[in-house]
Amino acid sequence: MTQAFNDTVPQQEAAEAEDIPHVSIKEVARLAGVSIATVSRCINKPEKVTEKTRLRVQDAIRQTGYSPNTLAQSFRRGRTNIVMVVLPSVGDPFFTEVMRGIRVAARAKGYSVLIEETQLNKMTADEIGAMLVSNQTDGIILLASMSPFGNEVLSAKSRRRLPIVIGCETVSPELADFPSVHIDNIAAAKEATNYLISQGHQRIAMVCGQASSLLTKDREFGYRAAMKQAKLAIENDWVVEGDLTIEGARKAARVLINHGNRPTAIFCANDEMAIGCLHEIKSAGLQVPRDISIVGFDDIRYAEVTDPPLTTISQPAEEIGERVMYRLCRRIEAGNGASSAPEIVPHKLVIRQSVAEPAS
């Protein structure tokens, strides 16, 4: 129940800002000319304080160097102030940008971030899920293609109280109850393929990720939908798995280069694979885009400095990171009261020099 604003609040709320050595909350209150309860409210519930009062308190905090004892707050609230981010690889340039957005929002909300990398396989699915259930972390952001949770963790009874938000990934049926933030991967892949078709390409191949990845399936679906709509055939071995890595894409590119009906264009499910294809095509004595055009996906920071610069689908990676973290905070604070509706953010086709009309 919301209380009317005044300078007296229950002792529990007033205790939500703790003294630390050398500088106490009392000194901040005295300097700002307000009560201790008002300082506490400015720190923990700033929306309940007038802007004039909040600015006075913030100025006093800056002058005194005061910092609330968040560890003590966490114990009182039954929280750790730690969130876990599960992602495929910390070395992936796209997820580096997503993590930047997550950290910005986490810092603003007073959370620390724990990263679990699924490729390292250090923890079992049940162990990751158990961390959340046993309150070792307040919530989880899932950026990985796999679900890191055991069936018991995802039971109907458990899912109602689990603070989990999914970022970037297409949501599987088992995770459909959880909020998510991502682009429309099918529409984006379709747009990329249609761009190649608009440039006159008919023999268009795709280098995709792991078959188990829902995200990869959506991008492949978009590619196939565009080809079908244009009444263009997809030859056998024109859809090749590249493991979402440069090395995997180089192997896939060799398959396509040596194909009896060599494609004139390749759509790659991420930019790392596009870079791998570009390198392998050049190594084979061919040129991009004169002999084979390439389109990537993600618009990582290397995309505009490749030779030639890469045409690609841009995702607002940092914005996705911020949005997913703020949604997790709302989930933690509001529980079942927070919306679970998916949030679709816009993508953009970035046209550079890796695509040209097919040679006659």
GROMACS .gro file of C-alpha atoms in nm, residues 23-25 27-34 38-39 42-43 49-67:
model
   34
   23VAL     CA    1   3.027   0.924   0.706
   24SER     CA    2   2.678   0.852   0.837
   25ILE     CA    3   2.334   0.905   0.696
   27GLU     CA    4   2.545   1.381   0.837
   28VAL     CA    5   2.381   1.366   0.493
   29ALA     CA    6   2.042   1.450   0.645
   30ARG     CA    7   2.185   1.740   0.845
   31LEU     CA    8   2.366   1.887   0.542
   32ALA     CA    9   2.057   1.851   0.319
   33GLY     CA   10   1.826   1.989   0.586
   34VAL     CA   11   1.593   1.688   0.579
   38THR     CA   12   1.383   1.136   0.362
   39VAL     CA   13   1.746   1.052   0.279
   42CYS     CA   14   1.579   0.932  -0.183
   43ILE     CA   15   1.813   0.634  -0.198
   49VAL     CA   16   1.051   1.238  -0.331
   50THR     CA   17   1.012   1.577  -0.495
   51GLU     CA   18   1.283   1.672  -0.743
   52LYS     CA   19   1.393   1.968  -0.530
   53THR     CA   20   1.443   1.749  -0.223
   54ARG     CA   21   1.612   1.475  -0.423
   55LEU     CA   22   1.864   1.719  -0.572
   56ARG     CA   23   1.945   1.856  -0.224
   57VAL     CA   24   2.006   1.507  -0.091
   58GLN     CA   25   2.212   1.405  -0.394
   59ASP     CA   26   2.429   1.714  -0.350
   60ALA     CA   27   2.479   1.631   0.019
   61ILE     CA   28   2.575   1.272  -0.072
   62ARG     CA   29   2.833   1.401  -0.318
   63GLN     CA   30   2.978   1.643  -0.064
   64THR     CA   31   3.006   1.385   0.214
   65GLY     CA   32   3.104   1.086   0.000
   66TYR     CA   33   2.832   0.883   0.172
   67SER     CA   34   2.752   0.536   0.034
   0.00000   0.00000   0.00000
